[in-house]
Amino acid sequence: MADQFPAGFVWGVSTASYQIEGAWDADGKGENIWDRFSHTPGKIANGDTGDVACDHYHRYQEDVQLMQRLGVQAYRFSTSWARIQPSGRGKPNPGGIDFYNRLIDSLLAHNIEPWLCLYHWDLPQALQDAGSGWANRDTALRFGEYAELLGRQFGDRVKRWVLLNEPNVFTVFGYLYGRMAPGVTDFSEFMRASHHTNLAQGLGAQALRATVSDPLIGNALNLSPVHPRSDSQADLEAAERFDQFWNGWYLEPLFNGRYPELADPVLETMAVQPGDLDLIKGCIDWLGVNFYSRTVISYDPDVPLLQGSNNPPPDTPKMALGLEIYPQGLEEILVQVKERYNNPPIYITENGMGRHEQAVPGQVIEDSARIKFLHANLHHLHNALERGVDMRGYFVWSLLDNFEWDSGYKERFGLVSVDYATGARTPKRSFEWYQSVIEHNALETSA
Ligand code: FCB
């Protein structure tokens, strides 16, 4: 018995520039907010930084070969904005352009389609300094110019574009809770950032359509079904608010050209201007969903607007990062999106499991827990397909173990383990498992 996937279903892996590239100041690259944040004592577990990371900048050929061995048809990576435009504006930096040209050409030579994500959290520091980054409307305009530049440089070979990675995550954790770069804790900056990231998607898509022929533009939203922690009225209402924020804040503007009701009292704080929502509505061709877990919400009066916070039950299984293992949530959120938004084409742009593993040179990591996790998620994805969701493909997070933001290198998500002392890469058991799923375009249901 097998869950068979449709012909043409795309199998891939995802990574992000800051998490793997290293070479943080090489060949004209400018400083970005994650360089600054990770160089600030106390911000990252163990004092880790992305200065070297997986050194993918120098070892990309080996990584492309690994992907070829894995059999993926597509690779989603992100470009580092400060490598392309060191201060976030103006002329391109030849060193950065060269690097991505080499990477794209190498992918194509190995029959792997490049899926270029324009922004995976590493804003040029100069744009942060000029007016608090995404809290400043100008950053969205700069993003439009950056998109145009990328379109001109790479659009002859790149057709798949991913606008912003998880704007809900980087605005909440970067501007409200301050746990991530730029480390701000200010409600009104958070609200402005949330609108300006929506606006940036509209402007970015417009610029790509003007510079690339036949682009296929999507994004990567972290979506999650939201459940109340108890059946108390307070928890039920908090869960409803949280759903409007977590899932609705980006989906509603994209598909319906409006913010959810929850935004009504704060539209002015968000600095929404006339015409913005028209620009955002319908700007994508397909929806990218990053899925990790469900969200379980308790009433929490201390969180402005949302008045709720994530509070998963203590006794359910968790992966590293404290995320609940809840694969059925993938099916639930996909069916929800289908029903609410008229069944758009969807790719899972991230799904994966973090673990604490020890890289031992020459030894294959037996990550059966990861295999089980991915298997269960794919089974629920297949159920969603059977329930009529227009699923087009799936990307594992991640190809390599990498720099996991404020958790540093402790959390490992790779199908390939990285020995950070030497940079040596060793495929884990899950690599072989994924290889076989791709080869058969099917999931053995008995595994
Ligand atoms: C997602 C991020 C990605 C990675 C995974 C584990 O939220 O997009 O960069 O950190 O989580």
Coordinates of N, CA and C in Angstrom, one line a residue, residues 103-304:
L103 N 25.5 29.9 -8.2 CA 24.6 28.9 -7.6 C 23.5 28.5 -8.6
I104 N 22.8 29.5 -9.2 CA 21.7 29.2 -10.1 C 22.2 28.4 -11.2
D105 N 23.3 28.7 -11.8 CA 23.8 28.0 -13.0 C 24.1 26.6 -12.6
S106 N 24.7 26.4 -11.4 CA 25.0 25.0 -11.0 C 23.8 24.2 -10.7
L107 N 22.7 24.8 -10.2 CA 21.5 24.1 -10.0 C 20.9 23.7 -11.3
L108 N 20.8 24.6 -12.3 CA 20.3 24.3 -13.6 C 21.1 23.2 -14.3
A109 N 22.4 23.2 -14.1 CA 23.2 22.2 -14.7 C 23.0 20.8 -14.1
H110 N 22.4 20.8 -12.9 CA 22.1 19.6 -12.2 C 20.6 19.2 -12.3
N111 N 19.9 20.0 -13.2 CA 18.5 19.7 -13.3 C 17.6 20.0 -12.1
I112 N 18.0 21.0 -11.3 CA 17.3 21.3 -10.1 C 16.8 22.8 -10.4
E113 N 15.5 22.9 -10.2 CA 14.9 24.3 -10.5 C 15.1 25.2 -9.3
P114 N 15.7 26.4 -9.5 CA 15.9 27.3 -8.4 C 14.6 28.0 -8.1
W115 N 14.2 28.0 -6.8 CA 13.1 28.7 -6.3 C 13.7 29.8 -5.4
L116 N 13.7 31.0 -5.9 CA 14.4 32.1 -5.2 C 13.5 32.9 -4.2
C117 N 13.8 32.8 -3.0 CA 13.1 33.5 -1.9 C 13.8 34.9 -1.7
L118 N 13.1 36.0 -1.8 CA 13.8 37.3 -1.8 C 14.2 37.7 -0.4
Y119 N 13.5 37.2 0.6 CA 13.8 37.7 1.9 C 13.5 36.6 3.0
H120 N 14.6 36.2 3.6 CA 14.4 35.3 4.7 C 15.1 35.9 6.0
W121 N 14.6 37.1 6.3 CA 14.8 37.7 7.6 C 16.1 38.5 7.8
D122 N 17.0 38.5 6.7 CA 18.3 39.2 6.9 C 18.3 40.6 6.3
L123 N 17.5 41.5 6.9 CA 17.4 42.9 6.4 C 18.8 43.6 6.5
P124 N 19.2 44.4 5.4 CA 20.4 45.2 5.5 C 20.3 46.1 6.8
Q125 N 21.4 46.1 7.6 CA 21.4 46.9 8.8 C 21.1 48.4 8.5
A126 N 21.6 48.9 7.3 CA 21.4 50.3 7.0 C 19.9 50.6 6.9
L127 N 19.0 49.7 6.5 CA 17.6 50.0 6.5 C 17.0 50.0 7.9
Q128 N 17.6 49.2 8.7 CA 17.2 49.2 10.1 C 17.5 50.6 10.7
D129 N 18.7 51.0 10.5 CA 19.2 52.2 11.1 C 18.4 53.4 10.6
A130 N 18.0 53.3 9.3 CA 17.3 54.5 8.7 C 15.9 54.8 9.2
G131 N 15.4 53.9 10.1 CA 14.0 54.2 10.6 C 13.3 52.9 11.0
S132 N 14.0 52.1 11.8 CA 13.5 50.8 12.3 C 12.9 49.9 11.3
G133 N 13.7 49.6 10.2 CA 13.4 48.5 9.3 C 12.0 48.5 8.8
W134 N 11.3 47.4 9.0 CA 10.0 47.2 8.5 C 8.9 48.1 9.1
A135 N 9.3 48.7 10.2 CA 8.3 49.7 10.8 C 8.2 50.9 9.9
N136 N 9.2 51.1 9.0 CA 9.3 52.2 8.2 C 8.8 51.9 6.8
R137 N 7.8 52.7 6.3 CA 7.2 52.4 5.0 C 8.2 52.3 3.9
D138 N 9.3 53.1 4.0 CA 10.3 53.2 3.0 C 10.9 51.8 2.7
T139 N 11.0 51.0 3.7 CA 11.6 49.6 3.6 C 10.8 48.8 2.5
A140 N 9.5 49.0 2.5 CA 8.7 48.3 1.5 C 9.0 48.8 0.1
L141 N 9.2 50.1 0.0 CA 9.6 50.6 -1.3 C 10.9 50.1 -1.8
R142 N 11.9 50.1 -0.8 CA 13.2 49.6 -1.1 C 13.1 48.1 -1.5
F143 N 12.2 47.3 -0.9 CA 12.0 45.9 -1.2 C 11.6 45.8 -2.7
G144 N 10.7 46.7 -3.1 CA 10.2 46.7 -4.5 C 11.4 46.9 -5.5
E145 N 12.3 47.8 -5.1 CA 13.5 48.1 -6.0 C 14.4 46.9 -6.0
Y146 N 14.6 46.3 -4.8 CA 15.4 45.1 -4.7 C 14.8 43.9 -5.6
A147 N 13.5 43.8 -5.5 CA 12.9 42.8 -6.4 C 13.1 43.0 -7.8
E148 N 13.0 44.3 -8.2 CA 13.2 44.6 -9.6 C 14.7 44.2 -10.1
L149 N 15.6 44.6 -9.2 CA 17.0 44.3 -9.5 C 17.2 42.7 -9.6
L150 N 16.6 42.0 -8.7 CA 16.7 40.5 -8.7 C 16.1 40.0 -10.0
G151 N 15.0 40.5 -10.4 CA 14.3 40.1 -11.6 C 15.2 40.4 -12.8
R152 N 15.8 41.5 -12.9 CA 16.7 41.8 -14.0 C 17.9 40.9 -14.0
Q153 N 18.5 40.7 -12.9 CA 19.7 39.9 -12.8 C 19.5 38.4 -13.1
F154 N 18.4 37.9 -12.5 CA 18.2 36.4 -12.5 C 17.0 35.9 -13.3
G155 N 16.1 36.8 -13.7 CA 14.8 36.4 -14.2 C 14.9 35.7 -15.5
D156 N 16.1 35.7 -16.2 CA 16.2 34.9 -17.4 C 16.2 33.4 -17.1
R157 N 16.7 33.1 -15.9 CA 16.8 31.7 -15.5 C 15.9 31.3 -14.3
V158 N 15.4 32.2 -13.5 CA 14.6 31.9 -12.4 C 13.1 32.3 -12.7
K159 N 12.2 31.4 -12.6 CA 10.8 31.6 -12.8 C 10.0 31.5 -11.5
R160 N 10.5 30.8 -10.6 CA 9.8 30.6 -9.3 C 10.3 31.6 -8.3
W161 N 9.4 32.5 -7.8 CA 9.8 33.5 -6.8 C 9.0 33.4 -5.5
V162 N 9.7 33.5 -4.4 CA 9.0 33.4 -3.1 C 9.2 34.8 -2.5
L163 N 8.2 35.6 -2.2 CA 8.3 37.0 -1.8 C 9.0 37.1 -0.4
L164 N 8.2 36.8 0.7 CA 8.8 37.0 2.0 C 8.6 35.7 2.7
N165 N 9.6 35.3 3.5 CA 9.5 34.1 4.3 C 8.8 34.5 5.7
E166 N 7.7 33.9 6.0 CA 7.1 34.0 7.3 C 7.0 35.4 7.9
P167 N 6.4 36.4 7.2 CA 6.3 37.7 7.7 C 5.6 37.7 9.1
N168 N 4.7 36.8 9.4 CA 4.0 36.8 10.7 C 5.0 36.5 11.8
V169 N 5.9 35.5 11.5 CA 6.9 35.1 12.5 C 8.0 36.2 12.7
F170 N 8.5 36.8 11.7 CA 9.6 37.7 11.9 C 9.1 39.1 12.4
T171 N 7.8 39.4 12.2 CA 7.3 40.7 12.8 C 7.0 40.4 14.3
V172 N 6.3 39.3 14.6 CA 6.0 39.1 16.0 C 7.3 38.9 16.9
F173 N 8.2 38.1 16.4 CA 9.4 37.9 17.2 C 10.4 38.9 17.1
G174 N 10.4 39.7 16.0 CA 11.4 40.7 15.8 C 11.0 42.1 16.4
Y175 N 9.7 42.4 16.4 CA 9.2 43.7 16.7 C 8.3 43.7 18.0
L176 N 7.7 42.6 18.3 CA 6.8 42.6 19.5 C 7.5 41.9 20.7
Y177 N 8.0 40.7 20.5 CA 8.7 40.0 21.6 C 10.2 40.3 21.7
G178 N 10.8 40.7 20.6 CA 12.2 41.1 20.6 C 13.2 39.9 20.7
R179 N 12.7 38.7 20.5 CA 13.5 37.5 20.7 C 14.4 37.3 19.5
M180 N 14.0 38.0 18.3 CA 14.7 37.8 17.1 C 15.1 39.2 16.6
A181 N 16.0 39.2 15.6 CA 16.5 40.5 15.1 C 15.2 41.2 14.4
P182 N 15.1 42.5 14.6 CA 16.1 43.5 15.2 C 16.0 43.6 16.7
G183 N 15.1 42.8 17.4 CA 15.1 42.8 18.8 C 14.3 43.9 19.4
V184 N 13.3 44.4 18.7 CA 12.4 45.5 19.1 C 11.2 44.9 19.9
T185 N 10.8 45.7 20.9 CA 9.6 45.3 21.7 C 8.6 46.5 21.7
D186 N 8.0 46.8 20.6 CA 7.2 48.0 20.5 C 5.9 47.7 19.7
F187 N 4.8 47.8 20.4 CA 3.5 47.4 19.7 C 3.3 48.2 18.4
S188 N 3.5 49.5 18.4 CA 3.1 50.2 17.2 C 4.1 49.9 16.1
E189 N 5.4 49.7 16.4 CA 6.3 49.3 15.4 C 5.9 48.0 14.8
F190 N 5.5 47.1 15.7 CA 5.1 45.7 15.3 C 3.9 45.9 14.3
M191 N 2.9 46.7 14.6 CA 1.8 46.8 13.8 C 2.2 47.4 12.4
R192 N 3.0 48.4 12.4 CA 3.4 49.0 11.2 C 4.2 48.0 10.3
A193 N 5.1 47.3 11.0 CA 5.9 46.3 10.3 C 5.0 45.2 9.7
S194 N 3.9 44.9 10.4 CA 3.0 43.9 9.8 C 2.4 44.4 8.5
H195 N 2.0 45.7 8.5 CA 1.4 46.2 7.3 C 2.4 46.4 6.2
H196 N 3.6 46.9 6.6 CA 4.6 47.1 5.5 C 5.1 45.8 4.9
T197 N 5.1 44.7 5.6 CA 5.5 43.5 5.0 C 4.4 43.0 4.0
N198 N 3.2 43.3 4.3 CA 2.1 43.0 3.3 C 2.3 43.8 2.1
L199 N 2.5 45.1 2.3 CA 2.7 46.1 1.2 C 3.9 45.6 0.3
A200 N 5.0 45.2 1.0 CA 6.2 44.8 0.3 C 5.9 43.6 -0.7
Q201 N 5.0 42.8 -0.3 CA 4.6 41.6 -1.1 C 4.0 42.2 -2.4
G202 N 3.1 43.2 -2.2 CA 2.4 43.7 -3.4 C 3.4 44.4 -4.3
L203 N 4.3 45.2 -3.7 CA 5.3 45.9 -4.5 C 6.3 45.0 -5.2
G204 N 6.7 44.0 -4.4 CA 7.7 43.0 -4.9 C 7.1 42.2 -6.1
A205 N 5.9 41.8 -6.0 CA 5.2 41.1 -7.1 C 5.1 41.9 -8.3
Q206 N 4.7 43.2 -8.1 CA 4.6 44.1 -9.2 C 5.9 44.3 -10.0
A207 N 7.0 44.4 -9.2 CA 8.3 44.6 -9.8 C 8.8 43.4 -10.5
L208 N 8.5 42.2 -10.0 CA 8.9 40.9 -10.7 C 8.1 40.8 -12.0
R209 N 6.8 41.1 -11.9 CA 6.0 41.0 -13.2 C 6.5 41.9 -14.3
A210 N 7.1 43.0 -13.8 CA 7.6 44.0 -14.8 C 8.9 43.6 -15.4
T211 N 9.7 42.7 -14.7 CA 11.0 42.5 -15.2 C 11.3 41.0 -15.6
V212 N 10.4 40.1 -15.3 CA 10.6 38.7 -15.6 C 9.5 38.2 -16.5
S213 N 9.8 37.5 -17.5 CA 8.7 37.0 -18.3 C 8.2 35.7 -17.7
D214 N 6.8 35.6 -17.7 CA 6.1 34.4 -17.1 C 6.6 34.0 -15.7
P215 N 6.7 34.9 -14.8 CA 7.1 34.5 -13.4 C 6.0 33.7 -12.7
L216 N 6.3 32.9 -11.8 CA 5.3 32.2 -11.0 C 5.6 32.6 -9.5
I217 N 4.8 33.5 -9.0 CA 5.2 34.2 -7.8 C 4.3 33.7 -6.6
G218 N 5.0 33.4 -5.5 CA 4.3 32.9 -4.3 C 4.9 33.5 -3.1
N219 N 4.7 32.9 -2.0 CA 5.3 33.4 -0.7 C 5.4 32.2 0.2
A220 N 5.7 32.5 1.4 CA 5.9 31.4 2.4 C 5.4 31.8 3.7
L221 N 4.1 31.5 4.0 CA 3.5 31.9 5.2 C 3.5 30.8 6.2
N222 N 3.8 31.1 7.5 CA 3.7 30.1 8.5 C 2.3 30.0 9.0
L223 N 1.6 29.0 8.6 CA 0.2 28.8 9.0 C 0.0 27.7 10.0
S224 N -1.0 27.8 10.8 CA -1.2 26.9 11.8 C -2.7 26.9 12.3
P225 N -3.3 25.7 12.4 CA -4.6 25.7 12.9 C -4.6 26.1 14.4
V226 N -5.6 26.9 14.8 CA -5.5 27.4 16.1 C -6.7 26.8 17.0
H227 N -6.3 26.2 18.1 CA -7.2 25.6 19.0 C -7.2 26.3 20.3
P228 N -8.4 26.4 21.0 CA -8.4 27.0 22.3 C -7.9 25.9 23.3
R229 N -7.2 26.4 24.4 CA -6.6 25.5 25.4 C -7.7 24.8 26.2
S230 N -8.8 25.5 26.4 CA -9.9 25.0 27.2 C -11.2 25.4 26.5
D231 N -12.4 25.0 27.0 CA -13.6 25.4 26.3 C -14.2 26.6 27.1
S232 N -13.4 27.3 27.9 CA -13.8 28.6 28.5 C -14.1 29.6 27.4
Q233 N -15.0 30.5 27.7 CA -15.3 31.6 26.7 C -14.1 32.4 26.4
A234 N -13.3 32.7 27.5 CA -12.1 33.5 27.3 C -11.1 32.9 26.4
D235 N -10.9 31.6 26.5 CA -9.9 30.9 25.6 C -10.5 30.8 24.2
L236 N -11.8 30.5 24.1 CA -12.4 30.4 22.8 C -12.2 31.7 22.0
E237 N -12.5 32.8 22.7 CA -12.4 34.1 22.0 C -10.9 34.5 21.7
A238 N -10.0 34.1 22.6 CA -8.6 34.4 22.4 C -8.1 33.6 21.2
A239 N -8.6 32.3 21.0 CA -8.2 31.5 19.9 C -8.7 32.1 18.6
E240 N -9.9 32.6 18.6 CA -10.5 33.2 17.4 C -9.7 34.5 17.0
R241 N -9.3 35.3 18.0 CA -8.4 36.4 17.7 C -7.1 36.0 17.1
F242 N -6.5 35.0 17.8 CA -5.2 34.5 17.3 C -5.2 34.0 15.9
D243 N -6.3 33.3 15.6 CA -6.5 32.8 14.2 C -6.5 34.0 13.2
Q244 N -7.3 35.0 13.6 CA -7.4 36.2 12.7 C -6.0 36.8 12.5
F245 N -5.2 36.8 13.6 CA -3.9 37.4 13.4 C -3.0 36.4 12.6
W246 N -2.8 35.2 13.2 CA -1.7 34.4 12.7 C -2.0 33.9 11.3
N247 N -3.2 33.5 11.0 CA -3.5 33.1 9.6 C -4.2 34.2 8.7
G248 N -4.9 35.1 9.4 CA -5.7 36.0 8.6 C -5.0 37.2 8.1
W249 N -4.0 37.7 8.9 CA -3.3 39.0 8.7 C -2.7 39.1 7.3
Y250 N -2.2 37.9 6.8 CA -1.6 37.9 5.4 C -2.5 37.3 4.4
L251 N -3.3 36.3 4.8 CA -4.2 35.7 3.8 C -5.4 36.6 3.4
E252 N -5.9 37.3 4.4 CA -7.1 38.2 4.0 C -6.7 39.3 3.0
P253 N -5.6 40.0 3.3 CA -5.2 41.0 2.3 C -4.9 40.4 0.9
L254 N -4.2 39.2 0.9 CA -3.8 38.6 -0.4 C -5.0 38.1 -1.2
F255 N -6.0 37.5 -0.5 CA -7.1 36.9 -1.2 C -8.3 37.8 -1.2
N256 N -8.5 38.6 -0.2 CA -9.7 39.4 -0.2 C -9.5 40.9 -0.1
G257 N -8.3 41.4 -0.1 CA -8.0 42.8 -0.2 C -8.4 43.5 1.1
R258 N -8.4 42.9 2.2 CA -8.8 43.5 3.5 C -8.1 42.9 4.6
Y259 N -8.1 43.6 5.8 CA -7.6 43.0 7.0 C -8.7 42.3 7.7
P260 N -8.4 41.3 8.6 CA -9.5 40.7 9.4 C -10.1 41.8 10.3
E261 N -11.3 41.5 10.8 CA -12.0 42.4 11.7 C -11.1 42.9 12.9
L262 N -10.3 41.9 13.4 CA -9.4 42.2 14.6 C -8.6 43.5 14.3
A263 N -8.3 43.8 13.1 CA -7.5 44.9 12.8 C -8.2 46.3 12.8
D264 N -9.5 46.2 12.8 CA -10.3 47.5 12.7 C -9.8 48.6 13.7
P265 N -9.6 48.3 14.9 CA -9.2 49.4 15.8 C -7.8 49.8 15.7
V266 N -7.0 49.1 14.9 CA -5.6 49.5 14.8 C -5.1 49.8 13.4
L267 N -6.1 50.0 12.5 CA -5.7 50.3 11.1 C -4.8 51.6 11.0
E268 N -5.1 52.5 11.9 CA -4.4 53.8 11.9 C -2.9 53.5 12.4
T269 N -2.8 52.7 13.5 CA -1.5 52.4 14.0 C -0.7 51.6 13.0
M270 N -1.4 50.8 12.2 CA -0.7 50.1 11.1 C -0.2 50.9 10.0
A271 N -0.7 52.2 9.9 CA -0.4 53.1 8.9 C -0.7 52.6 7.5
V272 N -1.9 52.1 7.4 CA -2.4 51.6 6.1 C -2.8 52.9 5.2
Q273 N -2.4 52.9 4.0 CA -2.7 54.1 3.2 C -3.6 53.7 2.1
P274 N -4.4 54.6 1.5 CA -5.4 54.3 0.5 C -4.6 53.6 -0.7
G275 N -5.2 52.6 -1.3 CA -4.6 52.0 -2.4 C -3.7 50.8 -2.1
D276 N -3.2 50.7 -0.8 CA -2.3 49.7 -0.4 C -2.9 48.3 -0.6
L277 N -4.1 48.1 -0.1 CA -4.7 46.8 -0.2 C -5.0 46.4 -1.6
D278 N -5.3 47.3 -2.5 CA -5.5 46.9 -3.9 C -4.3 46.4 -4.5
L279 N -3.1 46.9 -4.1 CA -1.9 46.4 -4.6 C -1.5 45.0 -4.1
I280 N -2.0 44.7 -2.9 CA -1.6 43.4 -2.3 C -2.6 42.3 -2.8
K281 N -3.8 42.7 -2.9 CA -4.8 41.7 -3.3 C -4.4 41.0 -4.7
G282 N -4.4 39.7 -4.7 CA -4.2 38.9 -5.9 C -2.8 39.0 -6.4
C283 N -1.8 39.4 -5.6 CA -0.5 39.6 -6.1 C 0.3 38.3 -6.3
I284 N -0.2 37.2 -5.7 CA 0.5 35.9 -5.9 C -0.2 34.9 -6.8
D285 N 0.6 34.0 -7.4 CA 0.0 33.0 -8.3 C -0.2 31.7 -7.5
W286 N 0.5 31.5 -6.4 CA 0.4 30.3 -5.6 C 0.7 30.6 -4.2
L287 N 0.2 29.8 -3.3 CA 0.4 30.1 -1.8 C 1.5 29.1 -1.3
G288 N 2.5 29.6 -0.6 CA 3.4 28.8 0.1 C 3.1 28.7 1.5
V289 N 3.1 27.5 2.1 CA 2.7 27.3 3.5 C 3.9 26.6 4.2
N290 N 4.4 27.2 5.2 CA 5.4 26.6 6.1 C 4.6 26.0 7.3
F291 N 4.7 24.7 7.5 CA 3.9 24.1 8.6 C 4.8 23.3 9.5
Y292 N 4.7 23.6 10.8 CA 5.4 22.9 11.8 C 4.5 22.3 12.9
S293 N 3.5 23.1 13.3 CA 2.6 22.6 14.4 C 1.3 23.3 14.5
R294 N 0.4 22.8 15.4 CA -0.8 23.6 15.7 C -0.5 24.7 16.7
T295 N -1.4 25.5 17.0 CA -1.3 26.5 18.1 C -2.4 26.3 19.0
V296 N -2.1 26.3 20.3 CA -3.1 26.1 21.3 C -3.1 27.4 22.2
I297 N -4.2 28.1 22.2 CA -4.2 29.4 22.8 C -5.0 29.5 24.1
S298 N -4.3 30.2 25.0 CA -5.0 30.5 26.3 C -5.2 32.1 26.3
Y299 N -6.2 32.5 27.0 CA -6.4 33.9 27.2 C -5.2 34.5 28.0
D300 N -4.7 35.6 27.5 CA -3.5 36.2 28.1 C -3.6 37.7 28.0
P301 N -4.1 38.4 29.0 CA -4.4 39.8 28.9 C -3.2 40.7 28.7
D302 N -2.0 40.1 28.9 CA -0.7 40.9 28.7 C -0.3 41.1 27.3
V303 N -0.9 40.3 26.4 CA -0.4 40.5 25.0 C -1.4 41.4 24.3
P304 N -0.9 42.6 23.9 CA -1.8 43.6 23.3 C -2.5 43.0 22.0

